[in-house]
Amino acid sequence: MSGSYTGTAVIDLGPVPGGAEQVILDVTCTEAGKIEVPTDPGPTASSGSVYWDCSDPIRQNPTVHIDNGLLPTGGGTTITITADPRTPWTVVARYGSASTTPWGVNAHGETYGVPNENGIPDLVSAQATNGEVGYTRESESLAFEGEGYLRVYKSDGETVIGWFPIGDPSTLGNPPALDFETDVP
C-alpha cells in the first residue's frame, strides 16, 4: 500500500499473507518534523522504534527505509506511524519475510552485510548522511570514542562514500568533506 498523511496515522496494510514476518516501509518526510515507526527490536537492536527527524540538516535524504517493521497484532491489518501533528509524510509499505543468507566477502577477505545470529561482519550495513547506503568498518566503530562520524565505505572496504553520525546529529555539525586521497582505511 502507499499513501500520504499528516501527523500520526493508522495505515491499513490489508490482510497479512502467509509466511510474512515483517513490514517493509519507505517513509518520506515532505516537510520538517519528527516521525516514529514501530519496529521489531530483534537480537541486535536496543529499541522497538525508528525515530526520524525530518528537519535534521545532517541527513540530506528525507526517506528512511525500514525492513523490520512490526506486523499488525491480534489478527489486525493496521500499524500506527507517529508523527508531529503538522508533519506531512508519505509511505510505501509491504509485507515481507526474511532468511539469513551468508555475508558477502570482498577481495580483502572482509565480510560485509548486517548483524545476524552468526555475529557481526567486518563491514556493517549503514546509511550515510548523504543517503548513500554502504558499510561502516566494525573495527573503527569499536575503537570510536565520543561523538562524531564514521566513514561509510562501498563493500570493497576502501572506497569512502559518506559519513555515519555517532551521537546526536543535531549537535555534531556538518560531516567532514570527503577527501578521496586520504579517506581510506
PDB file of C-alpha atoms in Angstrom:
ATOM      1  CA  MET A   1       0.000   0.000   0.000  1.00  0.00           C
ATOM      2  CA  SER A   2       1.058   3.611  -0.359  1.00  0.00           C
ATOM      3  CA  GLY A   3      -0.352   6.877   0.889  1.00  0.00           C
ATOM      4  CA  SER A   4       0.195  10.456   2.011  1.00  0.00           C
ATOM      5  CA  TYR A   5      -0.511  11.547   5.584  1.00  0.00           C
ATOM      6  CA  THR A   6      -0.095  14.454   8.000  1.00  0.00           C
ATOM      7  CA  GLY A   7       0.653  13.797  11.662  1.00  0.00           C
ATOM      8  CA  THR A   8       0.064  10.438  13.317  1.00  0.00           C
ATOM      9  CA  ALA A   9      -1.809   7.976  11.134  1.00  0.00           C
ATOM     10  CA  VAL A  10      -3.053   4.412  11.185  1.00  0.00           C
ATOM     11  CA  ILE A  11      -2.260   2.720   7.889  1.00  0.00           C
ATOM     12  CA  ASP A  12      -4.149  -0.317   6.677  1.00  0.00           C
ATOM     13  CA  LEU A  13      -1.856  -2.849   5.048  1.00  0.00           C
ATOM     14  CA  GLY A  14      -4.548  -5.343   4.142  1.00  0.00           C
ATOM     15  CA  PRO A  15      -4.545  -8.989   5.214  1.00  0.00           C
ATOM     16  CA  VAL A  16      -1.229 -10.462   6.342  1.00  0.00           C
ATOM     17  CA  PRO A  17      -0.141 -13.056   3.771  1.00  0.00           C
ATOM     18  CA  GLY A  18       1.024 -16.472   4.937  1.00  0.00           C
ATOM     19  CA  GLY A  19       4.744 -16.528   5.686  1.00  0.00           C
ATOM     20  CA  ALA A  20       5.002 -12.760   6.258  1.00  0.00           C
ATOM     21  CA  GLU A  21       7.359 -11.945   9.137  1.00  0.00           C
ATOM     22  CA  GLN A  22       7.687  -8.171   8.983  1.00  0.00           C
ATOM     23  CA  VAL A  23       6.527  -4.970   7.336  1.00  0.00           C
ATOM     24  CA  ILE A  24       8.887  -3.187   4.948  1.00  0.00           C
ATOM     25  CA  LEU A  25       8.381   0.577   4.783  1.00  0.00           C
ATOM     26  CA  ASP A  26       9.821   3.516   2.897  1.00  0.00           C
ATOM     27  CA  VAL A  27       8.763   6.628   4.816  1.00  0.00           C
ATOM     28  CA  THR A  28       9.472  10.021   3.225  1.00  0.00           C
ATOM     29  CA  CYS A  29       9.193  13.351   5.015  1.00  0.00           C
ATOM     30  CA  THR A  30       7.858  16.098   2.783  1.00  0.00           C
ATOM     31  CA  GLU A  31       8.489  18.874   5.337  1.00  0.00           C
ATOM     32  CA  ALA A  32      10.187  19.338   8.717  1.00  0.00           C
ATOM     33  CA  GLY A  33       9.012  17.287  11.696  1.00  0.00           C
ATOM     34  CA  LYS A  34       9.602  14.041  13.574  1.00  0.00           C
ATOM     35  CA  ILE A  35       8.320  10.553  12.781  1.00  0.00           C
ATOM     36  CA  GLU A  36       8.385   7.293  14.771  1.00  0.00           C
ATOM     37  CA  VAL A  37       7.831   3.855  13.222  1.00  0.00           C
ATOM     38  CA  PRO A  38       7.368   0.719  15.387  1.00  0.00           C
ATOM     39  CA  THR A  39       9.935  -1.979  14.602  1.00  0.00           C
ATOM     40  CA  ASP A  40      10.926  -5.382  15.856  1.00  0.00           C
ATOM     41  CA  PRO A  41      13.889  -4.743  18.183  1.00  0.00           C
ATOM     42  CA  GLY A  42      15.388  -8.137  17.319  1.00  0.00           C
ATOM     43  CA  PRO A  43      18.565  -9.536  18.903  1.00  0.00           C
ATOM     44  CA  THR A  44      20.867  -6.656  17.892  1.00  0.00           C
ATOM     45  CA  ALA A  45      18.658  -3.567  18.313  1.00  0.00           C
ATOM     46  CA  SER A  46      18.127  -1.641  21.522  1.00  0.00           C
ATOM     47  CA  SER A  47      14.681  -0.151  20.928  1.00  0.00           C
ATOM     48  CA  GLY A  48      11.450  -1.049  19.239  1.00  0.00           C
ATOM     49  CA  SER A  49      11.130   2.070  17.062  1.00  0.00           C
ATOM     50  CA  VAL A  50      12.933   4.043  14.400  1.00  0.00           C
ATOM     51  CA  TYR A  51      12.872   7.790  15.073  1.00  0.00           C
ATOM     52  CA  TRP A  52      13.402  10.150  12.143  1.00  0.00           C
ATOM     53  CA  ASP A  53      13.897  13.912  12.424  1.00  0.00           C
ATOM     54  CA  CYS A  54      12.932  15.314   9.024  1.00  0.00           C
ATOM     55  CA  SER A  55      14.312  18.739   9.920  1.00  0.00           C
ATOM     56  CA  ASP A  56      17.793  17.390  10.701  1.00  0.00           C
ATOM     57  CA  PRO A  57      20.205  19.319   8.438  1.00  0.00           C
ATOM     58  CA  ILE A  58      22.749  16.483   8.654  1.00  0.00           C
ATOM     59  CA  ARG A  59      20.511  13.996   6.877  1.00  0.00           C
ATOM     60  CA  GLN A  60      20.139  15.021   3.265  1.00  0.00           C
ATOM     61  CA  ASN A  61      17.856  12.125   2.314  1.00  0.00           C
ATOM     62  CA  PRO A  62      14.260  12.593   3.538  1.00  0.00           C
ATOM     63  CA  THR A  63      13.433   8.867   3.145  1.00  0.00           C
ATOM     64  CA  VAL A  64      14.084   6.165   5.713  1.00  0.00           C
ATOM     65  CA  HIS A  65      13.912   2.504   4.665  1.00  0.00           C
ATOM     66  CA  ILE A  66      12.707   0.146   7.389  1.00  0.00           C
ATOM     67  CA  ASP A  67      12.868  -3.564   6.747  1.00  0.00           C
ATOM     68  CA  ASN A  68      11.809  -4.783  10.193  1.00  0.00           C
ATOM     69  CA  GLY A  69       8.518  -3.010  10.863  1.00  0.00           C
ATOM     70  CA  LEU A  70       6.205  -4.819  13.265  1.00  0.00           C
ATOM     71  CA  LEU A  71       3.420  -6.928  11.812  1.00  0.00           C
ATOM     72  CA  PRO A  72      -0.101  -5.877  12.788  1.00  0.00           C
ATOM     73  CA  THR A  73      -1.078  -7.536  16.068  1.00  0.00           C
ATOM     74  CA  GLY A  74      -4.034  -9.685  17.052  1.00  0.00           C
ATOM     75  CA  GLY A  75      -5.084 -10.560  13.511  1.00  0.00           C
ATOM     76  CA  GLY A  76      -5.348  -6.882  12.580  1.00  0.00           C
ATOM     77  CA  THR A  77      -4.246  -5.242   9.346  1.00  0.00           C
ATOM     78  CA  THR A  78      -3.084  -1.836  10.592  1.00  0.00           C
ATOM     79  CA  ILE A  79       0.029  -0.224  12.069  1.00  0.00           C
ATOM     80  CA  THR A  80       0.394   3.244  13.556  1.00  0.00           C
ATOM     81  CA  ILE A  81       3.087   5.656  12.438  1.00  0.00           C
ATOM     82  CA  THR A  82       3.506   8.514  14.897  1.00  0.00           C
ATOM     83  CA  ALA A  83       4.414  11.968  13.586  1.00  0.00           C
ATOM     84  CA  ASP A  84       4.352  15.543  14.805  1.00  0.00           C
ATOM     85  CA  PRO A  85       0.839  16.969  14.255  1.00  0.00           C
ATOM     86  CA  ARG A  86       1.664  19.081  11.172  1.00  0.00           C
ATOM     87  CA  THR A  87       4.337  16.845   9.659  1.00  0.00           C
ATOM     88  CA  PRO A  88       3.378  15.656   6.169  1.00  0.00           C
ATOM     89  CA  TRP A  89       4.838  12.350   5.013  1.00  0.00           C
ATOM     90  CA  THR A  90       4.330   9.538   2.543  1.00  0.00           C
ATOM     91  CA  VAL A  91       4.756   5.798   2.912  1.00  0.00           C
ATOM     92  CA  VAL A  92       5.125   2.772   0.700  1.00  0.00           C
ATOM     93  CA  ALA A  93       4.524  -0.366   2.774  1.00  0.00           C
ATOM     94  CA  ARG A  94       4.594  -4.064   2.007  1.00  0.00           C
ATOM     95  CA  TYR A  95       4.802  -7.354   3.838  1.00  0.00           C
ATOM     96  CA  GLY A  96       7.964  -9.401   3.720  1.00  0.00           C
ATOM     97  CA  SER A  97       9.826 -12.340   5.130  1.00  0.00           C
ATOM     98  CA  ALA A  98      13.499 -12.876   5.701  1.00  0.00           C
ATOM     99  CA  SER A  99      16.020 -15.622   5.893  1.00  0.00           C
ATOM    100  CA  THR A 100      19.655 -15.397   6.860  1.00  0.00           C
ATOM    101  CA  THR A 101      21.983 -15.540   3.896  1.00  0.00           C
ATOM    102  CA  PRO A 102      25.767 -15.704   4.050  1.00  0.00           C
ATOM    103  CA  TRP A 103      27.593 -12.397   4.279  1.00  0.00           C
ATOM    104  CA  GLY A 104      29.418 -11.172   1.211  1.00  0.00           C
ATOM    105  CA  VAL A 105      33.215 -11.374   1.180  1.00  0.00           C
ATOM    106  CA  ASN A 106      35.282  -8.713  -0.598  1.00  0.00           C
ATOM    107  CA  ALA A 107      38.665  -9.089  -2.321  1.00  0.00           C
ATOM    108  CA  HIS A 108      40.428  -8.435   1.035  1.00  0.00           C
ATOM    109  CA  GLY A 109      38.605 -11.311   2.744  1.00  0.00           C
ATOM    110  CA  GLU A 110      36.421  -8.936   4.775  1.00  0.00           C
ATOM    111  CA  THR A 111      32.813  -9.931   5.387  1.00  0.00           C
ATOM    112  CA  TYR A 112      30.038  -7.403   4.750  1.00  0.00           C
ATOM    113  CA  GLY A 113      26.326  -7.363   5.487  1.00  0.00           C
ATOM    114  CA  VAL A 114      24.077  -6.968   8.502  1.00  0.00           C
ATOM    115  CA  PRO A 115      24.485  -8.378  12.008  1.00  0.00           C
ATOM    116  CA  ASN A 116      22.585 -11.612  12.440  1.00  0.00           C
ATOM    117  CA  GLU A 117      22.553 -14.727  14.599  1.00  0.00           C
ATOM    118  CA  ASN A 118      26.076 -15.500  13.303  1.00  0.00           C
ATOM    119  CA  GLY A 119      27.539 -12.288  14.742  1.00  0.00           C
ATOM    120  CA  ILE A 120      28.756  -9.029  13.231  1.00  0.00           C
ATOM    121  CA  PRO A 121      30.515  -8.791   9.849  1.00  0.00           C
ATOM    122  CA  ASP A 122      33.720  -6.772   9.323  1.00  0.00           C
ATOM    123  CA  LEU A 123      31.739  -4.169   7.356  1.00  0.00           C
ATOM    124  CA  VAL A 124      28.255  -3.416   8.736  1.00  0.00           C
ATOM    125  CA  SER A 125      25.464  -2.044   6.542  1.00  0.00           C
ATOM    126  CA  ALA A 126      24.800   1.665   7.175  1.00  0.00           C
ATOM    127  CA  GLN A 127      23.167   4.656   5.515  1.00  0.00           C
ATOM    128  CA  ALA A 128      25.397   7.729   5.233  1.00  0.00           C
ATOM    129  CA  THR A 129      24.186  11.265   5.905  1.00  0.00           C
ATOM    130  CA  ASN A 130      24.115  11.853   2.132  1.00  0.00           C
ATOM    131  CA  GLY A 131      21.636   8.986   1.682  1.00  0.00           C
ATOM    132  CA  GLU A 132      24.192   6.570   0.202  1.00  0.00           C
ATOM    133  CA  VAL A 133      23.953   3.010   1.511  1.00  0.00           C
ATOM    134  CA  GLY A 134      27.227   1.285   2.289  1.00  0.00           C
ATOM    135  CA  TYR A 135      29.153  -0.131   5.245  1.00  0.00           C
ATOM    136  CA  THR A 136      30.913   1.089   8.373  1.00  0.00           C
ATOM    137  CA  ARG A 137      34.013  -0.789   9.469  1.00  0.00           C
ATOM    138  CA  GLU A 138      33.251  -2.661  12.719  1.00  0.00           C
ATOM    139  CA  SER A 139      36.847  -2.224  13.977  1.00  0.00           C
ATOM    140  CA  GLU A 140      36.550   1.569  13.542  1.00  0.00           C
ATOM    141  CA  SER A 141      33.210   1.536  15.339  1.00  0.00           C
ATOM    142  CA  LEU A 142      34.640  -0.388  18.298  1.00  0.00           C
ATOM    143  CA  ALA A 143      37.639   1.967  18.550  1.00  0.00           C
ATOM    144  CA  PHE A 144      35.485   5.114  18.279  1.00  0.00           C
ATOM    145  CA  GLU A 145      35.045   7.222  21.397  1.00  0.00           C
ATOM    146  CA  GLY A 146      32.720  10.156  21.936  1.00  0.00           C
ATOM    147  CA  GLU A 147      30.658  11.724  19.180  1.00  0.00           C
ATOM    148  CA  GLY A 148      31.488  12.346  15.546  1.00  0.00           C
ATOM    149  CA  TYR A 149      31.405  10.498  12.246  1.00  0.00           C
ATOM    150  CA  LEU A 150      32.454   7.099  10.939  1.00  0.00           C
ATOM    151  CA  ARG A 151      33.387   6.597   7.304  1.00  0.00           C
ATOM    152  CA  VAL A 152      30.883   4.736   5.135  1.00  0.00           C
ATOM    153  CA  TYR A 153      32.518   2.505   2.515  1.00  0.00           C
ATOM    154  CA  LYS A 154      31.459   0.557  -0.531  1.00  0.00           C
ATOM    155  CA  SER A 155      31.619  -3.204   0.036  1.00  0.00           C
ATOM    156  CA  ASP A 156      35.261  -3.147  -1.116  1.00  0.00           C
ATOM    157  CA  GLY A 157      36.154  -1.643   2.287  1.00  0.00           C
ATOM    158  CA  GLU A 158      38.265   1.022   0.566  1.00  0.00           C
ATOM    159  CA  THR A 159      36.026   3.435  -1.334  1.00  0.00           C
ATOM    160  CA  VAL A 160      34.585   6.049   1.048  1.00  0.00           C
ATOM    161  CA  ILE A 161      31.103   7.189   0.001  1.00  0.00           C
ATOM    162  CA  GLY A 162      29.925   9.176   3.026  1.00  0.00           C
ATOM    163  CA  TRP A 163      29.701   9.569   6.802  1.00  0.00           C
ATOM    164  CA  PHE A 164      27.647   7.885   9.531  1.00  0.00           C
ATOM    165  CA  PRO A 165      26.898  10.001  12.647  1.00  0.00           C
ATOM    166  CA  ILE A 166      27.699   8.732  16.146  1.00  0.00           C
ATOM    167  CA  GLY A 167      25.892  10.732  18.805  1.00  0.00           C
ATOM    168  CA  ASP A 168      23.183  13.370  18.494  1.00  0.00           C
ATOM    169  CA  PRO A 169      23.252  14.577  14.877  1.00  0.00           C
ATOM    170  CA  SER A 170      21.785  17.946  15.882  1.00  0.00           C
ATOM    171  CA  THR A 171      24.916  18.727  17.945  1.00  0.00           C
ATOM    172  CA  LEU A 172      27.551  17.249  15.622  1.00  0.00           C
ATOM    173  CA  GLY A 173      27.590  19.888  12.927  1.00  0.00           C
ATOM    174  CA  ASN A 174      28.149  19.018   9.302  1.00  0.00           C
ATOM    175  CA  PRO A 175      30.203  15.929   8.463  1.00  0.00           C
ATOM    176  CA  PRO A 176      33.743  16.481   7.189  1.00  0.00           C
ATOM    177  CA  ALA A 177      34.251  16.945   3.465  1.00  0.00           C
ATOM    178  CA  LEU A 178      35.307  13.734   1.772  1.00  0.00           C
ATOM    179  CA  ASP A 179      38.933  13.668   0.675  1.00  0.00           C
ATOM    180  CA  PHE A 180      39.203  10.648  -1.566  1.00  0.00           C
ATOM    181  CA  GLU A 181      43.008  10.723  -1.356  1.00  0.00           C
ATOM    182  CA  THR A 182      43.137  10.386   2.434  1.00  0.00           C
ATOM    183  CA  ASP A 183      39.805   8.822   3.399  1.00  0.00           C
ATOM    184  CA  VAL A 184      40.935   5.215   3.081  1.00  0.00           C
ATOM    185  CA  PRO A 185      41.422   2.658   5.849  1.00  0.00           C
TER     186      PRO A 185
END
